[in-house]
Amino acid sequence: DGGITQSPKYLFRKEGQNVTLSCEQNLNHDAMYWYRQDPGQGLRLIYYSQIVNDFQKGDIAEGYSVSREKKESFPLTVTSAQKNPTAFYLCATQKGTDTQYFGPGTRLTVL
Amino acid sequence: AQSVAQPEDQVNVAEGNPLTVKCTYSVSGNPYLFWYVQYPNRGLQFLLKYITGDNLVKGSYGFEAEFNKSQTSFHLKKPSALVSDSALYFCAVSQTDSWGKLQFGAGTQVVVTP
């Protein structure tokens, strides 16, 4: 997990609220990724960014938004349009074509 | 399209016995293959990867995996399991022309009993 921080560790959201998950890295990696993990389904890609000020949708982008204004930061906003947001969210970084490394995760629960 | 299958939801093994976690994949073109391990409420930790070269890949904590192109498999192995190896294991694949987009298997829970 070293070099990649995600905050908060636990997050609770009321129905209809937007919430933002933070991902910060000090590894100087170009690419950053957001995944969602649900029990028994592995990880699914939400959004990814290979350079600053550019990002692409992954397989399950609906109801989520991102920004990449700095190389070190890739925040994920879970909007009220996401109907089933309760999940474990993982951020990852990658340098070139090397391995992806993961942060410690944020567990989001909708109340 | 790329896909990964981990056919076993759970693998049970006694401490000291060999451990195998199965993974098969489907990609068009040459694959990049990865194994990660996850402990409860933690992020994924990288174990090993196959990019090219020797079919037997050695990784962290005594794990190894064998790439078998004809069977499109990349099984994870450890000669002697430890109780501390109990965790959730994920196989992942990407294609050489879309290296950043990893496709993950559903995961295999490994339980090592003393």
PDB file of C-alpha atoms in Angstrom:
ATOM      1  CA  ASP A   1       0.000   0.000   0.000  1.00  0.00           C
ATOM      2  CA  GLY A   2       2.960   2.327   0.501  1.00  0.00           C
ATOM      3  CA  GLY A   3       2.840   5.581  -1.438  1.00  0.00           C
ATOM      4  CA  ILE A   4      -0.898   5.470  -2.125  1.00  0.00           C
ATOM      5  CA  THR A   5      -3.332   6.889   0.400  1.00  0.00           C
ATOM      6  CA  GLN A   6      -7.100   6.693   0.323  1.00  0.00           C
ATOM      7  CA  SER A   7      -9.379   8.593   2.632  1.00  0.00           C
ATOM      8  CA  PRO A   8     -11.553   8.189   4.468  1.00  0.00           C
ATOM      9  CA  LYS A   9     -11.235   4.506   5.393  1.00  0.00           C
ATOM     10  CA  TYR A  10     -14.965   4.307   6.116  1.00  0.00           C
ATOM     11  CA  LEU A  11     -17.666   6.568   4.667  1.00  0.00           C
ATOM     12  CA  PHE A  12     -21.377   6.693   5.248  1.00  0.00           C
ATOM     13  CA  ARG A  13     -23.771   8.314   2.821  1.00  0.00           C
ATOM     14  CA  LYS A  14     -27.418   9.168   3.054  1.00  0.00           C
ATOM     15  CA  GLU A  15     -29.725   8.603   0.131  1.00  0.00           C
ATOM     16  CA  GLY A  16     -29.462  11.421  -2.431  1.00  0.00           C
ATOM     17  CA  GLN A  17     -26.073  12.684  -1.303  1.00  0.00           C
ATOM     18  CA  ASN A  18     -22.925  13.006  -3.374  1.00  0.00           C
ATOM     19  CA  VAL A  19     -19.717  11.914  -1.684  1.00  0.00           C
ATOM     20  CA  THR A  20     -16.090  12.224  -2.765  1.00  0.00           C
ATOM     21  CA  LEU A  21     -13.402   9.618  -2.142  1.00  0.00           C
ATOM     22  CA  SER A  22      -9.814  10.758  -2.078  1.00  0.00           C
ATOM     23  CA  CYS A  23      -6.827   9.016  -3.685  1.00  0.00           C
ATOM     24  CA  GLU A  24      -3.352  10.517  -3.431  1.00  0.00           C
ATOM     25  CA  GLN A  25      -0.010   9.068  -4.545  1.00  0.00           C
ATOM     26  CA  ASN A  26       3.618  10.093  -4.131  1.00  0.00           C
ATOM     27  CA  LEU A  27       5.045   7.428  -6.472  1.00  0.00           C
ATOM     28  CA  ASN A  28       5.212   9.737  -9.502  1.00  0.00           C
ATOM     29  CA  HIS A  29       3.089   7.252 -11.442  1.00  0.00           C
ATOM     30  CA  ASP A  30       1.348   8.547 -14.546  1.00  0.00           C
ATOM     31  CA  ALA A  31      -1.747   6.359 -14.550  1.00  0.00           C
ATOM     32  CA  MET A  32      -4.393   6.100 -11.856  1.00  0.00           C
ATOM     33  CA  TYR A  33      -7.444   3.859 -11.621  1.00  0.00           C
ATOM     34  CA  TRP A  34     -10.637   3.475  -9.611  1.00  0.00           C
ATOM     35  CA  TYR A  35     -12.160   0.040  -9.016  1.00  0.00           C
ATOM     36  CA  ARG A  36     -15.239  -1.115  -7.228  1.00  0.00           C
ATOM     37  CA  GLN A  37     -15.237  -4.408  -5.302  1.00  0.00           C
ATOM     38  CA  ASP A  38     -18.391  -6.310  -4.441  1.00  0.00           C
ATOM     39  CA  PRO A  39     -18.431  -9.726  -2.742  1.00  0.00           C
ATOM     40  CA  GLY A  40     -17.997 -12.563  -5.229  1.00  0.00           C
ATOM     41  CA  GLN A  41     -17.537 -10.267  -8.231  1.00  0.00           C
ATOM     42  CA  GLY A  42     -13.881  -9.366  -8.217  1.00  0.00           C
ATOM     43  CA  LEU A  43     -12.896  -5.822  -9.111  1.00  0.00           C
ATOM     44  CA  ARG A  44     -14.610  -3.740 -11.771  1.00  0.00           C
ATOM     45  CA  LEU A  45     -13.066  -0.676 -13.398  1.00  0.00           C
ATOM     46  CA  ILE A  46     -14.919   2.608 -12.883  1.00  0.00           C
ATOM     47  CA  TYR A  47     -12.614   5.263 -14.382  1.00  0.00           C
ATOM     48  CA  TYR A  48      -8.960   5.593 -15.279  1.00  0.00           C
ATOM     49  CA  SER A  49      -6.563   8.369 -16.150  1.00  0.00           C
ATOM     50  CA  GLN A  50      -3.263   7.998 -17.960  1.00  0.00           C
ATOM     51  CA  ILE A  51      -2.230  11.659 -17.866  1.00  0.00           C
ATOM     52  CA  VAL A  52      -3.218  14.847 -16.089  1.00  0.00           C
ATOM     53  CA  ASN A  53      -6.426  16.506 -17.334  1.00  0.00           C
ATOM     54  CA  ASP A  54      -7.518  13.374 -19.177  1.00  0.00           C
ATOM     55  CA  PHE A  55      -9.559  10.369 -18.061  1.00  0.00           C
ATOM     56  CA  GLN A  56     -11.668   7.586 -19.580  1.00  0.00           C
ATOM     57  CA  LYS A  57     -14.712   5.630 -18.519  1.00  0.00           C
ATOM     58  CA  GLY A  58     -14.266   2.066 -17.414  1.00  0.00           C
ATOM     59  CA  ASP A  59     -16.845  -0.700 -17.413  1.00  0.00           C
ATOM     60  CA  ILE A  60     -19.178   0.745 -14.757  1.00  0.00           C
ATOM     61  CA  ALA A  61     -18.816   4.549 -14.945  1.00  0.00           C
ATOM     62  CA  GLU A  62     -22.519   5.416 -14.643  1.00  0.00           C
ATOM     63  CA  GLY A  63     -23.245   7.348 -11.449  1.00  0.00           C
ATOM     64  CA  TYR A  64     -19.587   8.247 -10.875  1.00  0.00           C
ATOM     65  CA  SER A  65     -17.383  11.198 -11.829  1.00  0.00           C
ATOM     66  CA  VAL A  66     -13.663  11.935 -11.548  1.00  0.00           C
ATOM     67  CA  SER A  67     -11.119  14.682 -12.084  1.00  0.00           C
ATOM     68  CA  ARG A  68      -7.360  14.657 -12.635  1.00  0.00           C
ATOM     69  CA  GLU A  69      -6.075  18.182 -12.080  1.00  0.00           C
ATOM     70  CA  LYS A  70      -2.795  17.038 -10.519  1.00  0.00           C
ATOM     71  CA  LYS A  71      -0.608  14.024 -11.166  1.00  0.00           C
ATOM     72  CA  GLU A  72      -0.759  13.071  -7.496  1.00  0.00           C
ATOM     73  CA  SER A  73      -4.533  13.139  -7.059  1.00  0.00           C
ATOM     74  CA  PHE A  74      -7.503  11.325  -8.619  1.00  0.00           C
ATOM     75  CA  PRO A  75     -10.683  11.897  -6.573  1.00  0.00           C
ATOM     76  CA  LEU A  76     -13.827   9.893  -7.233  1.00  0.00           C
ATOM     77  CA  THR A  77     -17.292  11.329  -6.675  1.00  0.00           C
ATOM     78  CA  VAL A  78     -20.160   8.932  -6.116  1.00  0.00           C
ATOM     79  CA  THR A  79     -23.263  10.799  -7.195  1.00  0.00           C
ATOM     80  CA  SER A  80     -26.887  10.316  -6.233  1.00  0.00           C
ATOM     81  CA  ALA A  81     -27.386   8.744  -9.666  1.00  0.00           C
ATOM     82  CA  GLN A  82     -25.482   5.664  -8.501  1.00  0.00           C
ATOM     83  CA  LYS A  83     -28.302   3.481  -7.252  1.00  0.00           C
ATOM     84  CA  ASN A  84     -26.290   0.886  -5.393  1.00  0.00           C
ATOM     85  CA  PRO A  85     -23.111   2.562  -4.150  1.00  0.00           C
ATOM     86  CA  THR A  86     -22.429   0.395  -1.114  1.00  0.00           C
ATOM     87  CA  ALA A  87     -19.090  -1.266  -1.905  1.00  0.00           C
ATOM     88  CA  PHE A  88     -15.358  -1.278  -1.259  1.00  0.00           C
ATOM     89  CA  TYR A  89     -13.563   1.228  -3.508  1.00  0.00           C
ATOM     90  CA  LEU A  90      -9.938   0.747  -4.496  1.00  0.00           C
ATOM     91  CA  CYS A  91      -7.573   3.177  -6.137  1.00  0.00           C
ATOM     92  CA  ALA A  92      -4.534   1.958  -8.074  1.00  0.00           C
ATOM     93  CA  THR A  93      -1.550   3.551  -9.786  1.00  0.00           C
ATOM     94  CA  GLN A  94       0.762   2.413 -12.557  1.00  0.00           C
ATOM     95  CA  LYS A  95       3.987   3.632 -14.143  1.00  0.00           C
ATOM     96  CA  GLY A  96       4.200   2.942 -17.845  1.00  0.00           C
ATOM     97  CA  THR A  97       3.363  -0.698 -18.561  1.00  0.00           C
ATOM     98  CA  ASP A  98       4.452  -1.881 -15.125  1.00  0.00           C
ATOM     99  CA  THR A  99       2.367  -3.450 -12.404  1.00  0.00           C
ATOM    100  CA  GLN A 100      -0.661  -1.719 -10.890  1.00  0.00           C
ATOM    101  CA  TYR A 101      -0.324  -1.011  -7.181  1.00  0.00           C
ATOM    102  CA  PHE A 102      -3.297  -0.550  -4.918  1.00  0.00           C
ATOM    103  CA  GLY A 103      -4.222   1.746  -2.062  1.00  0.00           C
ATOM    104  CA  PRO A 104      -5.813   0.509   1.176  1.00  0.00           C
ATOM    105  CA  GLY A 105      -9.391   1.175   0.037  1.00  0.00           C
ATOM    106  CA  THR A 106     -12.478   3.066   1.211  1.00  0.00           C
ATOM    107  CA  ARG A 107     -15.593   1.251   2.374  1.00  0.00           C
ATOM    108  CA  LEU A 108     -18.715   3.197   1.440  1.00  0.00           C
ATOM    109  CA  THR A 109     -22.043   2.393   3.061  1.00  0.00           C
ATOM    110  CA  VAL A 110     -25.377   3.927   2.182  1.00  0.00           C
ATOM    111  CA  LEU A 111     -27.618   4.450   5.179  1.00  0.00           C
TER     112      LEU A 111
ATOM    113  CA  ALA B   1     -12.730  -9.005 -25.090  1.00  0.00           C
ATOM    114  CA  GLN B   2     -10.681 -10.371 -22.257  1.00  0.00           C
ATOM    115  CA  SER B   3     -11.921 -12.500 -19.377  1.00  0.00           C
ATOM    116  CA  VAL B   4     -10.609 -14.429 -16.404  1.00  0.00           C
ATOM    117  CA  ALA B   5     -12.068 -17.445 -14.647  1.00  0.00           C
ATOM    118  CA  GLN B   6     -11.209 -18.659 -11.165  1.00  0.00           C
ATOM    119  CA  PRO B   7     -13.239 -21.853 -10.976  1.00  0.00           C
ATOM    120  CA  GLU B   8     -13.001 -22.349  -7.216  1.00  0.00           C
ATOM    121  CA  ASP B   9     -14.718 -20.005  -4.779  1.00  0.00           C
ATOM    122  CA  GLN B  10     -12.711 -21.500  -1.931  1.00  0.00           C
ATOM    123  CA  VAL B  11      -9.691 -23.722  -1.513  1.00  0.00           C
ATOM    124  CA  ASN B  12      -9.051 -25.510   1.764  1.00  0.00           C
ATOM    125  CA  VAL B  13      -5.613 -26.867   2.568  1.00  0.00           C
ATOM    126  CA  ALA B  14      -3.789 -28.065   5.662  1.00  0.00           C
ATOM    127  CA  GLU B  15      -0.697 -26.177   6.774  1.00  0.00           C
ATOM    128  CA  GLY B  16       2.419 -27.652   5.216  1.00  0.00           C
ATOM    129  CA  ASN B  17       0.586 -29.090   2.214  1.00  0.00           C
ATOM    130  CA  PRO B  18       0.919 -27.764  -1.340  1.00  0.00           C
ATOM    131  CA  LEU B  19      -1.432 -24.971  -2.339  1.00  0.00           C
ATOM    132  CA  THR B  20      -2.807 -24.426  -5.848  1.00  0.00           C
ATOM    133  CA  VAL B  21      -5.196 -21.700  -6.931  1.00  0.00           C
ATOM    134  CA  LYS B  22      -6.493 -22.065 -10.479  1.00  0.00           C
ATOM    135  CA  CYS B  23      -6.886 -19.383 -13.129  1.00  0.00           C
ATOM    136  CA  THR B  24      -7.776 -19.550 -16.806  1.00  0.00           C
ATOM    137  CA  TYR B  25      -8.005 -16.620 -19.162  1.00  0.00           C
ATOM    138  CA  SER B  26      -9.235 -15.532 -22.562  1.00  0.00           C
ATOM    139  CA  VAL B  27      -7.674 -12.714 -24.552  1.00  0.00           C
ATOM    140  CA  SER B  28      -7.118 -11.885 -28.177  1.00  0.00           C
ATOM    141  CA  GLY B  29      -3.391 -11.545 -28.522  1.00  0.00           C
ATOM    142  CA  ASN B  30      -0.645 -11.900 -25.967  1.00  0.00           C
ATOM    143  CA  PRO B  31      -1.640 -11.662 -22.316  1.00  0.00           C
ATOM    144  CA  TYR B  32      -0.145  -9.956 -19.343  1.00  0.00           C
ATOM    145  CA  LEU B  33      -1.073 -12.043 -16.286  1.00  0.00           C
ATOM    146  CA  PHE B  34      -1.041 -11.088 -12.616  1.00  0.00           C
ATOM    147  CA  TRP B  35      -1.769 -12.530  -9.186  1.00  0.00           C
ATOM    148  CA  TYR B  36      -2.765 -10.375  -6.240  1.00  0.00           C
ATOM    149  CA  VAL B  37      -3.641 -11.227  -2.636  1.00  0.00           C
ATOM    150  CA  GLN B  38      -6.089  -9.386  -0.392  1.00  0.00           C
ATOM    151  CA  TYR B  39      -6.394  -9.587   3.373  1.00  0.00           C
ATOM    152  CA  PRO B  40      -9.672  -8.490   5.037  1.00  0.00           C
ATOM    153  CA  ASN B  41     -10.489  -4.801   4.593  1.00  0.00           C
ATOM    154  CA  ARG B  42      -7.176  -4.142   2.880  1.00  0.00           C
ATOM    155  CA  GLY B  43      -6.041  -3.236  -0.613  1.00  0.00           C
ATOM    156  CA  LEU B  44      -4.614  -5.750  -3.048  1.00  0.00           C
ATOM    157  CA  GLN B  45      -0.975  -6.771  -2.730  1.00  0.00           C
ATOM    158  CA  PHE B  46       0.955  -7.740  -5.844  1.00  0.00           C
ATOM    159  CA  LEU B  47       2.384 -11.285  -5.813  1.00  0.00           C
ATOM    160  CA  LEU B  48       3.753 -11.925  -9.304  1.00  0.00           C
ATOM    161  CA  LYS B  49       3.275 -11.348 -13.013  1.00  0.00           C
ATOM    162  CA  TYR B  50       3.927 -12.934 -16.380  1.00  0.00           C
ATOM    163  CA  ILE B  51       4.767 -10.648 -19.262  1.00  0.00           C
ATOM    164  CA  THR B  52       7.032 -12.740 -21.465  1.00  0.00           C
ATOM    165  CA  GLY B  53       9.882 -15.214 -21.193  1.00  0.00           C
ATOM    166  CA  ASP B  54      10.134 -18.145 -18.785  1.00  0.00           C
ATOM    167  CA  ASN B  55       6.782 -19.837 -18.225  1.00  0.00           C
ATOM    168  CA  LEU B  56       7.504 -20.367 -14.513  1.00  0.00           C
ATOM    169  CA  VAL B  57       7.299 -17.116 -12.618  1.00  0.00           C
ATOM    170  CA  LYS B  58       8.488 -16.743  -9.038  1.00  0.00           C
ATOM    171  CA  GLY B  59       6.985 -14.102  -6.782  1.00  0.00           C
ATOM    172  CA  SER B  60       6.668 -12.879  -3.237  1.00  0.00           C
ATOM    173  CA  TYR B  61       6.251 -15.014  -0.093  1.00  0.00           C
ATOM    174  CA  GLY B  62       7.286 -18.254  -1.818  1.00  0.00           C
ATOM    175  CA  PHE B  63       4.526 -18.195  -4.436  1.00  0.00           C
ATOM    176  CA  GLU B  64       5.035 -19.140  -8.063  1.00  0.00           C
ATOM    177  CA  ALA B  65       2.826 -19.481 -11.110  1.00  0.00           C
ATOM    178  CA  GLU B  66       3.112 -21.342 -14.380  1.00  0.00           C
ATOM    179  CA  PHE B  67       1.966 -19.840 -17.651  1.00  0.00           C
ATOM    180  CA  ASN B  68       0.511 -22.477 -19.973  1.00  0.00           C
ATOM    181  CA  LYS B  69      -0.376 -20.998 -23.343  1.00  0.00           C
ATOM    182  CA  SER B  70      -2.003 -24.124 -24.797  1.00  0.00           C
ATOM    183  CA  GLN B  71      -4.321 -24.461 -21.807  1.00  0.00           C
ATOM    184  CA  THR B  72      -4.664 -20.666 -21.346  1.00  0.00           C
ATOM    185  CA  SER B  73      -3.959 -21.096 -17.656  1.00  0.00           C
ATOM    186  CA  PHE B  74      -1.910 -19.319 -15.029  1.00  0.00           C
ATOM    187  CA  HIS B  75      -2.249 -21.333 -11.823  1.00  0.00           C
ATOM    188  CA  LEU B  76      -0.761 -20.018  -8.579  1.00  0.00           C
ATOM    189  CA  LYS B  77       1.205 -22.460  -6.448  1.00  0.00           C
ATOM    190  CA  LYS B  78       3.032 -22.676  -3.161  1.00  0.00           C
ATOM    191  CA  PRO B  79       4.873 -25.853  -2.132  1.00  0.00           C
ATOM    192  CA  SER B  80       4.065 -25.585   1.580  1.00  0.00           C
ATOM    193  CA  ALA B  81       1.134 -23.465   2.766  1.00  0.00           C
ATOM    194  CA  LEU B  82       1.144 -21.388   5.937  1.00  0.00           C
ATOM    195  CA  VAL B  83      -1.829 -20.359   8.072  1.00  0.00           C
ATOM    196  CA  SER B  84      -0.879 -16.769   7.254  1.00  0.00           C
ATOM    197  CA  ASP B  85      -1.543 -17.512   3.541  1.00  0.00           C
ATOM    198  CA  SER B  86      -5.265 -17.542   4.327  1.00  0.00           C
ATOM    199  CA  ALA B  87      -6.623 -14.688   2.217  1.00  0.00           C
ATOM    200  CA  LEU B  88      -8.514 -13.820  -0.980  1.00  0.00           C
ATOM    201  CA  TYR B  89      -6.532 -14.333  -4.176  1.00  0.00           C
ATOM    202  CA  PHE B  90      -7.223 -12.611  -7.484  1.00  0.00           C
ATOM    203  CA  CYS B  91      -5.979 -13.455 -10.949  1.00  0.00           C
ATOM    204  CA  ALA B  92      -5.988 -10.623 -13.509  1.00  0.00           C
ATOM    205  CA  VAL B  93      -5.234 -10.290 -17.220  1.00  0.00           C
ATOM    206  CA  SER B  94      -4.618  -7.469 -19.652  1.00  0.00           C
ATOM    207  CA  GLN B  95      -3.785  -7.442 -23.328  1.00  0.00           C
ATOM    208  CA  THR B  96      -0.607  -6.019 -24.767  1.00  0.00           C
ATOM    209  CA  ASP B  97      -2.586  -3.411 -26.695  1.00  0.00           C
ATOM    210  CA  SER B  98      -4.592  -2.273 -23.662  1.00  0.00           C
ATOM    211  CA  TRP B  99      -2.080  -2.781 -20.920  1.00  0.00           C
ATOM    212  CA  GLY B 100      -3.769  -0.568 -18.381  1.00  0.00           C
ATOM    213  CA  LYS B 101      -7.142  -2.252 -18.367  1.00  0.00           C
ATOM    214  CA  LEU B 102      -6.981  -5.216 -16.035  1.00  0.00           C
ATOM    215  CA  GLN B 103      -9.759  -7.799 -16.048  1.00  0.00           C
ATOM    216  CA  PHE B 104     -10.055  -9.537 -12.680  1.00  0.00           C
ATOM    217  CA  GLY B 105     -11.366 -12.942 -11.782  1.00  0.00           C
ATOM    218  CA  ALA B 106     -13.976 -13.241  -9.048  1.00  0.00           C
ATOM    219  CA  GLY B 107     -11.406 -14.303  -6.500  1.00  0.00           C
ATOM    220  CA  THR B 108     -10.624 -17.498  -4.604  1.00  0.00           C
ATOM    221  CA  GLN B 109     -10.733 -17.624  -0.825  1.00  0.00           C
ATOM    222  CA  VAL B 110      -7.857 -19.709   0.540  1.00  0.00           C
ATOM    223  CA  VAL B 111      -8.261 -21.238   3.993  1.00  0.00           C
ATOM    224  CA  VAL B 112      -5.197 -22.862   5.521  1.00  0.00           C
ATOM    225  CA  THR B 113      -5.900 -24.880   8.664  1.00  0.00           C
ATOM    226  CA  PRO B 114      -3.273 -25.649  11.320  1.00  0.00           C
TER     227      PRO B 114
END
